[in-house]
Amino acid sequence: MGKAKDKSGPLARRPDNSAFKQQRLPAWSPILTANTVLPFFYLLALICMLLGVWLLLTVQSTQEIKLDYTELGNCDQCFQLRKNVSYAAQTCSCKVEFSIDRAFKGDVFFYYGLKNFHQNLRRYMDSRDDEQTLGRKTKLKNPSSYCEPFAKDVEGVPIAPCGAVANSMFNDSFTLTYHPSRSRTIPVPLLRKGLTWYTDKNVKFRNPKTDNLTLAAAFEGTRQPLYWQKPVYDLDPHDPTNSGFINEDLIIWMREAAFPNFKKLYGILNRADASFTKGLPKGNYTIDISYNFPVQYFQGRKEVVLTTLTWFGGQNYFLPIAYLVTSSLILLMAVVLTLAWWKFGKDGKNMKE
Amino acid sequence: MYTTSEHLSAFAGEGLRTLALAYKDLSEEYYQVWKKKLHYVSTVIDNREEHLAVLYEEIEQGMKLLGATAIEDKLQEGVPETIACLTLADIKIWVLTGDKLETAMNIGYSCNMLRDDMNEVFIISGLAQLEVQQQLRSAKEHILGLSRVSSTGDVAKGEMFAEDSVFEEAIIAQCALVINGLSLAHALEPQLEHTLLDLACLCKTVICCRVTPMQKAQVVELVRRHKRAVTLAVGDGANDVSMIKTAHIGVGISGQEGMQAVLASDYSFAQFRYLQRLLLVHGRWSYFRMCNFLAYFFYKNFAFTLVHFWYGFYCGFSAQTVYDQWFITLFNIVYTSLPVLAMGLFDQDVNDQNSLRYPSLYKPGQQNHLFNKRQFFLCTLQGIVTSFLLFFIPYGAFSVMVKEDGADLSDHQTFAVTIATTLVIVVSVQIGLDTHYWTAVNHLFVWGSLIVYFAILLAMQSDGLFGIFSSNFPFIGTARNCLSEKTVWLAVLLTTVVCILPGLVVSFLRVDLFPTLTDKVRHLQKSRKKQGPQEQNLRRIRRTSSRHSAYAFSHQQGYGELITSGKNMRMSTLSSTRSLEGTAQSSSWIENILKRKNEVACISPERPDPPDSHRDFRGSADRLK
């Protein structure tokens, strides 16, 4: 480009005459003309409309049942019981009944939901130790200061898992039963594994290395969080791959929700069972709830959601409707622009100076 | 003697600078005596000037004429065209020169700053303050009287005329002001400077001749202080340095006169005509790029930051960030800095040939059209609305969203990644719409930034990095899980569409219904792109060639008097402490100081005899058309 030239002579200090330095780079200069903008708007309106309609049809094919069981039926007694913290050790169970009009075809997913529980509070979200749940030995006995005041108990014994997030883990449990007729009851089996993200279960959460010890021994020297009834290695006594830090309920709870009203997966219908190969048949159902999680402290509500899913997720009407609204707005704007261009703009450009 | 004066008239008739030389022999004793007298007189307290004058008169007697010399000093080429062009760009040009009145006026005529068809050329050459004041006042009233007669609108009071800038534009009916250094010294006094400034603003052209370097700076200072205008001073010699330093922008012409002006200036080049390119092309582009850059930067940052404001309502106002910490760090440095940098460096709304061809494209810069309070408010509003949509559309979509296999998708980390991705895409699309001139660098930076965003996102939320720095990268696995879901991409698409379209609608409507000159020229440019590049085809202004005498022989005194009187040296302290706002001026003025050399050579190449001169001028004026 001229750098190699020996700089001497009368033209030595002349700046480079390259396209880059003289701002002559070849370029594309698009301008907004009616030919490009108007068809684009119409096309976009069409696309949004198609997407909206498609999504709406997809969502309509899902089925959902929601039950707010905070004070429903005899759960009210449990609700009153849980108001008093001194009865926290007492178990309480209640029954909730519902019926399904149309069979739920396909996979059915069982969620528990909370309202008004701010898992997205900053101090709450900070109060965890990812290295401890990764199974690092150093951190097991020595949780990070972010977990304070849930890092050690009054005697100084470290808590595993530490922090407010783990401490407030949701501990209601549910059992679903199907009543095909008045006398018969069939328990509905729920798969309680395979609920989490692959990366969460296999990378982010790891138990401390056992080296031929039992899981309980691996957690020697730590104790359970203050609000828990069971230590972490006993979360699933039947399945060691679901116990300790890699317990799926714990992992699901530790993935903090973005908003105060959320739902988390509890179980998936086990369609291997003969009665439920096609999904949930219609009829009456009851849920036996072991009611532990107190919600009156934050004016929250608890609910249970049963839903079928499509590739689009569950019953989420927001996106389809938003697409349809957007497409109509775009169409409106396109019409306005076309009118404006037709009436005024067609020859406005040719005036010079 | 007669021969010499004939030669002198001949030289002056050709516009050469003439100098007459004479000599005298002095004996040593005479000189010593005179020198003692000089030394004595210079220490006298009263009437020193008179005594000195008498002494000088005594020695400068009885000299013998040697002859005369004439210096040809051409105006640089392209000067009149440049001045014409800049005048079309609404730039006021004043000439401050050290030459005599006649020479300066000749230069003015040859550059078409003064024309024969001007209504009036006011020459202020009073010697005493009162005289100068009277001349200024009468000139001003003359102009106002002329315009009052010719104006068809309402007749306003005389006071309002002077203050109303709109009227000033209407009044500028072809008057010129010529003032010489001595009178200028009086006119720059505090009591007269406003009158001078008002009168100068009413005239189309102002020429100050016989000014000292200090006065040049004072005139620039006067305009700077009282007018809301940007001043630019162009000079080539050491005597222009103070003026160059006083003006907002100083331009030095490097050439015969040495490097002082160049060293003191902000910009320097070798020929005056390059000023046209400096202002109309580079100055204009620079303003355009700067305004675009600023508006985009505010928009981008408001869109980025205000999402937290909306999230506050849902996180209990606990200042929880919506984004990943790393995204916040890298957003302004890595993901969005290069595209806007490329836009600020390379963007051109109109190419350089058209910038020169249509000088009135320069006006938006003068009138602050591209970035003022209103534009700032609009880009801020756009940022706020974008942040609102950026938050609430994903909020609506995510609050009950689950993955295809039922797993959680409405968690904070997924939400963060989605909003971050949407934000980067929206601002990239927006800068794509804002860029008017897509060079290869722009393409590289815009697409490259998007690719880098996804690369860094996937890298930071990968297993490897989490394994090394576990507590610093808590977002492990989120990008993979979230971006592989179709619902997330649908939400991103919807948000992008909704954020971008209002801006697009507004731009299209504005260009279609109210096209500015820039839009028209761009449109023209596009439709002419197929044709080859045309040469610069400035309109040649018909050179009216009236001759004025340019005798170097002046029977007036030079400006030695002025210097020794010290009037130009004192900076009047009163005027420097005044801080008036000045009248609201819609057009911006730039003072332009010419190289005050002769003008004739640019009209005709060979030297005609004076009687034939008229014919030749007309012929060459036709030739040049």
PDB file of N, CA, C and O in Angstrom, chain B residues 522-568:
ATOM      1  N   ARG B 522     -29.332  11.384  -1.536  1.00  0.00           N
ATOM      2  CA  ARG B 522     -29.044   9.951  -1.471  1.00  0.00           C
ATOM      3  C   ARG B 522     -29.824   9.203  -2.532  1.00  0.00           C
ATOM      4  O   ARG B 522     -29.324   8.283  -3.167  1.00  0.00           O
ATOM      5  N   HIS B 523     -31.055   9.597  -2.682  1.00  0.00           N
ATOM      6  CA  HIS B 523     -31.908   8.964  -3.683  1.00  0.00           C
ATOM      7  C   HIS B 523     -31.335   9.178  -5.078  1.00  0.00           C
ATOM      8  O   HIS B 523     -31.238   8.254  -5.889  1.00  0.00           O
ATOM      9  N   LEU B 524     -30.897  10.414  -5.304  1.00  0.00           N
ATOM     10  CA  LEU B 524     -30.291  10.757  -6.596  1.00  0.00           C
ATOM     11  C   LEU B 524     -29.036   9.953  -6.833  1.00  0.00           C
ATOM     12  O   LEU B 524     -28.783   9.449  -7.927  1.00  0.00           O
ATOM     13  N   GLN B 525     -28.259   9.855  -5.773  1.00  0.00           N
ATOM     14  CA  GLN B 525     -27.008   9.122  -5.844  1.00  0.00           C
ATOM     15  C   GLN B 525     -27.262   7.686  -6.242  1.00  0.00           C
ATOM     16  O   GLN B 525     -26.558   7.123  -7.067  1.00  0.00           O
ATOM     17  N   LYS B 526     -28.278   7.129  -5.635  1.00  0.00           N
ATOM     18  CA  LYS B 526     -28.557   5.733  -5.914  1.00  0.00           C
ATOM     19  C   LYS B 526     -29.002   5.555  -7.358  1.00  0.00           C
ATOM     20  O   LYS B 526     -28.585   4.623  -8.031  1.00  0.00           O
ATOM     21  N   SER B 527     -29.824   6.456  -7.833  1.00  0.00           N
ATOM     22  CA  SER B 527     -30.311   6.282  -9.193  1.00  0.00           C
ATOM     23  C   SER B 527     -29.253   6.619 -10.206  1.00  0.00           C
ATOM     24  O   SER B 527     -29.329   6.215 -11.354  1.00  0.00           O
ATOM     25  N   ARG B 528     -28.197   7.339  -9.768  1.00  0.00           N
ATOM     26  CA  ARG B 528     -27.152   7.698 -10.717  1.00  0.00           C
ATOM     27  C   ARG B 528     -25.984   6.744 -10.647  1.00  0.00           C
ATOM     28  O   ARG B 528     -24.979   6.953 -11.313  1.00  0.00           O
ATOM     29  N   LYS B 529     -26.101   5.753  -9.798  1.00  0.00           N
ATOM     30  CA  LYS B 529     -24.923   4.929  -9.540  1.00  0.00           C
ATOM     31  C   LYS B 529     -24.417   4.241 -10.776  1.00  0.00           C
ATOM     32  O   LYS B 529     -23.246   3.980 -10.915  1.00  0.00           O
ATOM     33  N   LYS B 530     -25.324   3.995 -11.708  1.00  0.00           N
ATOM     34  CA  LYS B 530     -24.902   3.273 -12.910  1.00  0.00           C
ATOM     35  C   LYS B 530     -24.006   4.127 -13.782  1.00  0.00           C
ATOM     36  O   LYS B 530     -23.104   3.640 -14.446  1.00  0.00           O
ATOM     37  N   GLN B 531     -24.271   5.451 -13.764  1.00  0.00           N
ATOM     38  CA  GLN B 531     -23.450   6.304 -14.631  1.00  0.00           C
ATOM     39  C   GLN B 531     -22.065   6.477 -14.026  1.00  0.00           C
ATOM     40  O   GLN B 531     -21.867   6.275 -12.861  1.00  0.00           O
ATOM     41  N   GLY B 532     -21.142   6.857 -14.864  1.00  0.00           N
ATOM     42  CA  GLY B 532     -19.789   7.047 -14.372  1.00  0.00           C
ATOM     43  C   GLY B 532     -19.700   8.257 -13.472  1.00  0.00           C
ATOM     44  O   GLY B 532     -20.573   9.112 -13.494  1.00  0.00           O
ATOM     45  N   PRO B 533     -18.676   8.347 -12.710  1.00  0.00           N
ATOM     46  CA  PRO B 533     -18.581   9.502 -11.813  1.00  0.00           C
ATOM     47  C   PRO B 533     -18.360  10.780 -12.599  1.00  0.00           C
ATOM     48  O   PRO B 533     -17.478  10.853 -13.435  1.00  0.00           O
ATOM     49  N   GLN B 534     -19.218  11.727 -12.355  1.00  0.00           N
ATOM     50  CA  GLN B 534     -19.077  12.990 -13.082  1.00  0.00           C
ATOM     51  C   GLN B 534     -18.061  13.860 -12.377  1.00  0.00           C
ATOM     52  O   GLN B 534     -17.837  13.737 -11.203  1.00  0.00           O
ATOM     53  N   GLU B 535     -17.486  14.725 -13.139  1.00  0.00           N
ATOM     54  CA  GLU B 535     -16.508  15.597 -12.494  1.00  0.00           C
ATOM     55  C   GLU B 535     -17.244  16.620 -11.674  1.00  0.00           C
ATOM     56  O   GLU B 535     -18.399  16.894 -11.875  1.00  0.00           O
ATOM     57  N   GLN B 536     -16.495  17.150 -10.814  1.00  0.00           N
ATOM     58  CA  GLN B 536     -17.019  18.207  -9.988  1.00  0.00           C
ATOM     59  C   GLN B 536     -17.437  19.339 -10.904  1.00  0.00           C
ATOM     60  O   GLN B 536     -16.665  19.868 -11.669  1.00  0.00           O
ATOM     61  N   ASN B 537     -18.674  19.703 -10.794  1.00  0.00           N
ATOM     62  CA  ASN B 537     -19.159  20.661 -11.762  1.00  0.00           C
ATOM     63  C   ASN B 537     -19.765  21.845 -11.034  1.00  0.00           C
ATOM     64  O   ASN B 537     -20.958  22.068 -11.065  1.00  0.00           O
ATOM     65  N   LEU B 538     -18.920  22.521 -10.374  1.00  0.00           N
ATOM     66  CA  LEU B 538     -19.410  23.675  -9.639  1.00  0.00           C
ATOM     67  C   LEU B 538     -19.894  24.725 -10.605  1.00  0.00           C
ATOM     68  O   LEU B 538     -19.348  24.899 -11.684  1.00  0.00           O
ATOM     69  N   ARG B 539     -20.884  25.384 -10.172  1.00  0.00           N
ATOM     70  CA  ARG B 539     -21.354  26.453 -11.039  1.00  0.00           C
ATOM     71  C   ARG B 539     -20.324  27.555 -11.046  1.00  0.00           C
ATOM     72  O   ARG B 539     -19.885  28.005 -10.012  1.00  0.00           O
ATOM     73  N   ARG B 540     -19.966  27.937 -12.241  1.00  0.00           N
ATOM     74  CA  ARG B 540     -18.989  29.027 -12.337  1.00  0.00           C
ATOM     75  C   ARG B 540     -19.729  30.328 -12.149  1.00  0.00           C
ATOM     76  O   ARG B 540     -20.686  30.616 -12.836  1.00  0.00           O
ATOM     77  N   ILE B 541     -19.287  31.049 -11.221  1.00  0.00           N
ATOM     78  CA  ILE B 541     -19.924  32.356 -11.024  1.00  0.00           C
ATOM     79  C   ILE B 541     -19.320  33.305 -12.039  1.00  0.00           C
ATOM     80  O   ILE B 541     -18.120  33.348 -12.220  1.00  0.00           O
ATOM     81  N   ARG B 542     -20.188  34.017 -12.680  1.00  0.00           N
ATOM     82  CA  ARG B 542     -19.704  34.949 -13.707  1.00  0.00           C
ATOM     83  C   ARG B 542     -18.863  36.006 -13.061  1.00  0.00           C
ATOM     84  O   ARG B 542     -19.306  36.710 -12.169  1.00  0.00           O
ATOM     85  N   ARG B 543     -17.648  36.052 -13.502  1.00  0.00           N
ATOM     86  CA  ARG B 543     -16.719  36.998 -12.891  1.00  0.00           C
ATOM     87  C   ARG B 543     -16.948  38.377 -13.463  1.00  0.00           C
ATOM     88  O   ARG B 543     -16.669  38.655 -14.607  1.00  0.00           O
ATOM     89  N   THR B 544     -17.492  39.248 -12.673  1.00  0.00           N
ATOM     90  CA  THR B 544     -17.605  40.629 -13.149  1.00  0.00           C
ATOM     91  C   THR B 544     -16.268  41.279 -12.930  1.00  0.00           C
ATOM     92  O   THR B 544     -15.714  41.257 -11.838  1.00  0.00           O
ATOM     93  N   SER B 545     -15.757  41.829 -13.970  1.00  0.00           N
ATOM     94  CA  SER B 545     -14.373  42.259 -13.887  1.00  0.00           C
ATOM     95  C   SER B 545     -14.279  43.757 -13.917  1.00  0.00           C
ATOM     96  O   SER B 545     -14.099  44.362 -14.965  1.00  0.00           O
ATOM     97  N   SER B 546     -14.444  44.331 -12.828  1.00  0.00           N
ATOM     98  CA  SER B 546     -14.225  45.777 -12.793  1.00  0.00           C
ATOM     99  C   SER B 546     -12.842  46.024 -12.228  1.00  0.00           C
ATOM    100  O   SER B 546     -12.349  45.273 -11.394  1.00  0.00           O
ATOM    101  N   ARG B 547     -12.254  47.005 -12.740  1.00  0.00           N
ATOM    102  CA  ARG B 547     -10.893  47.259 -12.308  1.00  0.00           C
ATOM    103  C   ARG B 547     -10.871  48.354 -11.287  1.00  0.00           C
ATOM    104  O   ARG B 547     -11.515  49.374 -11.439  1.00  0.00           O
ATOM    105  N   HIS B 548     -10.164  48.121 -10.273  1.00  0.00           N
ATOM    106  CA  HIS B 548      -9.920  49.192  -9.328  1.00  0.00           C
ATOM    107  C   HIS B 548      -8.430  49.368  -9.213  1.00  0.00           C
ATOM    108  O   HIS B 548      -7.684  48.420  -9.350  1.00  0.00           O
ATOM    109  N   SER B 549      -8.055  50.553  -8.940  1.00  0.00           N
ATOM    110  CA  SER B 549      -6.625  50.821  -8.942  1.00  0.00           C
ATOM    111  C   SER B 549      -5.970  50.109  -7.796  1.00  0.00           C
ATOM    112  O   SER B 549      -6.559  49.874  -6.748  1.00  0.00           O
ATOM    113  N   ALA B 550      -4.767  49.693  -7.999  1.00  0.00           N
ATOM    114  CA  ALA B 550      -4.042  48.980  -6.958  1.00  0.00           C
ATOM    115  C   ALA B 550      -2.693  49.613  -6.751  1.00  0.00           C
ATOM    116  O   ALA B 550      -1.674  48.959  -6.718  1.00  0.00           O
ATOM    117  N   TYR B 551      -2.709  50.913  -6.689  1.00  0.00           N
ATOM    118  CA  TYR B 551      -1.442  51.602  -6.513  1.00  0.00           C
ATOM    119  C   TYR B 551      -0.835  51.266  -5.178  1.00  0.00           C
ATOM    120  O   TYR B 551      -1.482  51.328  -4.155  1.00  0.00           O
ATOM    121  N   ALA B 552       0.416  50.907  -5.222  1.00  0.00           N
ATOM    122  CA  ALA B 552       1.102  50.736  -3.947  1.00  0.00           C
ATOM    123  C   ALA B 552       1.411  52.090  -3.357  1.00  0.00           C
ATOM    124  O   ALA B 552       1.559  52.246  -2.168  1.00  0.00           O
ATOM    125  N   PHE B 553       1.530  53.019  -4.242  1.00  0.00           N
ATOM    126  CA  PHE B 553       1.776  54.367  -3.762  1.00  0.00           C
ATOM    127  C   PHE B 553       0.546  54.867  -3.057  1.00  0.00           C
ATOM    128  O   PHE B 553      -0.476  55.103  -3.642  1.00  0.00           O
ATOM    129  N   SER B 554       0.618  54.975  -1.824  1.00  0.00           N
ATOM    130  CA  SER B 554      -0.551  55.476  -1.122  1.00  0.00           C
ATOM    131  C   SER B 554      -0.138  56.754  -0.441  1.00  0.00           C
ATOM    132  O   SER B 554       0.920  56.815   0.175  1.00  0.00           O
ATOM    133  N   HIS B 555      -0.932  57.760  -0.599  1.00  0.00           N
ATOM    134  CA  HIS B 555      -0.584  58.993   0.064  1.00  0.00           C
ATOM    135  C   HIS B 555      -1.070  59.007   1.482  1.00  0.00           C
ATOM    136  O   HIS B 555      -0.962  59.993   2.181  1.00  0.00           O
ATOM    137  N   GLN B 556      -1.590  57.915   1.901  1.00  0.00           N
ATOM    138  CA  GLN B 556      -1.952  57.840   3.318  1.00  0.00           C
ATOM    139  C   GLN B 556      -0.801  57.218   4.065  1.00  0.00           C
ATOM    140  O   GLN B 556       0.070  56.581   3.486  1.00  0.00           O
ATOM    141  N   GLN B 557      -0.821  57.354   5.318  1.00  0.00           N
ATOM    142  CA  GLN B 557       0.226  56.737   6.106  1.00  0.00           C
ATOM    143  C   GLN B 557      -0.005  55.243   6.210  1.00  0.00           C
ATOM    144  O   GLN B 557      -1.117  54.769   6.130  1.00  0.00           O
ATOM    145  N   GLY B 558       1.068  54.586   6.423  1.00  0.00           N
ATOM    146  CA  GLY B 558       0.963  53.144   6.634  1.00  0.00           C
ATOM    147  C   GLY B 558       0.484  52.864   8.033  1.00  0.00           C
ATOM    148  O   GLY B 558       0.000  53.755   8.725  1.00  0.00           O
ATOM    149  N   TYR B 559       0.625  51.637   8.472  1.00  0.00           N
ATOM    150  CA  TYR B 559       0.105  51.377   9.810  1.00  0.00           C
ATOM    151  C   TYR B 559       1.172  51.404  10.892  1.00  0.00           C
ATOM    152  O   TYR B 559       0.992  50.886  11.973  1.00  0.00           O
ATOM    153  N   GLY B 560       2.282  51.993  10.549  1.00  0.00           N
ATOM    154  CA  GLY B 560       3.287  52.197  11.592  1.00  0.00           C
ATOM    155  C   GLY B 560       2.721  53.066  12.704  1.00  0.00           C
ATOM    156  O   GLY B 560       2.941  52.824  13.896  1.00  0.00           O
ATOM    157  N   GLU B 561       1.963  54.026  12.278  1.00  0.00           N
ATOM    158  CA  GLU B 561       1.297  54.939  13.212  1.00  0.00           C
ATOM    159  C   GLU B 561       0.432  54.160  14.187  1.00  0.00           C
ATOM    160  O   GLU B 561       0.432  54.379  15.393  1.00  0.00           O
ATOM    161  N   LEU B 562      -0.309  53.264  13.608  1.00  0.00           N
ATOM    162  CA  LEU B 562      -1.262  52.504  14.403  1.00  0.00           C
ATOM    163  C   LEU B 562      -0.536  51.695  15.468  1.00  0.00           C
ATOM    164  O   LEU B 562      -0.954  51.621  16.621  1.00  0.00           O
ATOM    165  N   ILE B 563       0.584  51.118  15.050  1.00  0.00           N
ATOM    166  CA  ILE B 563       1.287  50.255  16.005  1.00  0.00           C
ATOM    167  C   ILE B 563       1.881  51.099  17.116  1.00  0.00           C
ATOM    168  O   ILE B 563       1.773  50.782  18.292  1.00  0.00           O
ATOM    169  N   THR B 564       2.520  52.208  16.687  1.00  0.00           N
ATOM    170  CA  THR B 564       3.188  52.992  17.709  1.00  0.00           C
ATOM    171  C   THR B 564       2.188  53.671  18.624  1.00  0.00           C
ATOM    172  O   THR B 564       2.503  53.985  19.765  1.00  0.00           O
ATOM    173  N   SER B 565       0.996  53.878  18.124  1.00  0.00           N
ATOM    174  CA  SER B 565       0.017  54.487  19.019  1.00  0.00           C
ATOM    175  C   SER B 565      -0.417  53.508  20.091  1.00  0.00           C
ATOM    176  O   SER B 565      -1.003  53.897  21.090  1.00  0.00           O
ATOM    177  N   GLY B 566      -0.160  52.239  19.853  1.00  0.00           N
ATOM    178  CA  GLY B 566      -0.494  51.253  20.887  1.00  0.00           C
ATOM    179  C   GLY B 566      -1.957  50.935  20.982  1.00  0.00           C
ATOM    180  O   GLY B 566      -2.376  50.167  21.851  1.00  0.00           O
ATOM    181  N   LYS B 567      -2.740  51.454  20.044  1.00  0.00           N
ATOM    182  CA  LYS B 567      -4.178  51.222  20.190  1.00  0.00           C
ATOM    183  C   LYS B 567      -4.551  49.764  19.969  1.00  0.00           C
ATOM    184  O   LYS B 567      -5.473  49.237  20.559  1.00  0.00           O
ATOM    185  N   ASN B 568      -3.799  49.107  19.091  1.00  0.00           N
ATOM    186  CA  ASN B 568      -4.152  47.721  18.798  1.00  0.00           C
ATOM    187  C   ASN B 568      -3.578  46.762  19.817  1.00  0.00           C
ATOM    188  O   ASN B 568      -3.907  45.606  19.843  1.00  0.00           O
TER     189      ASN B 568
END
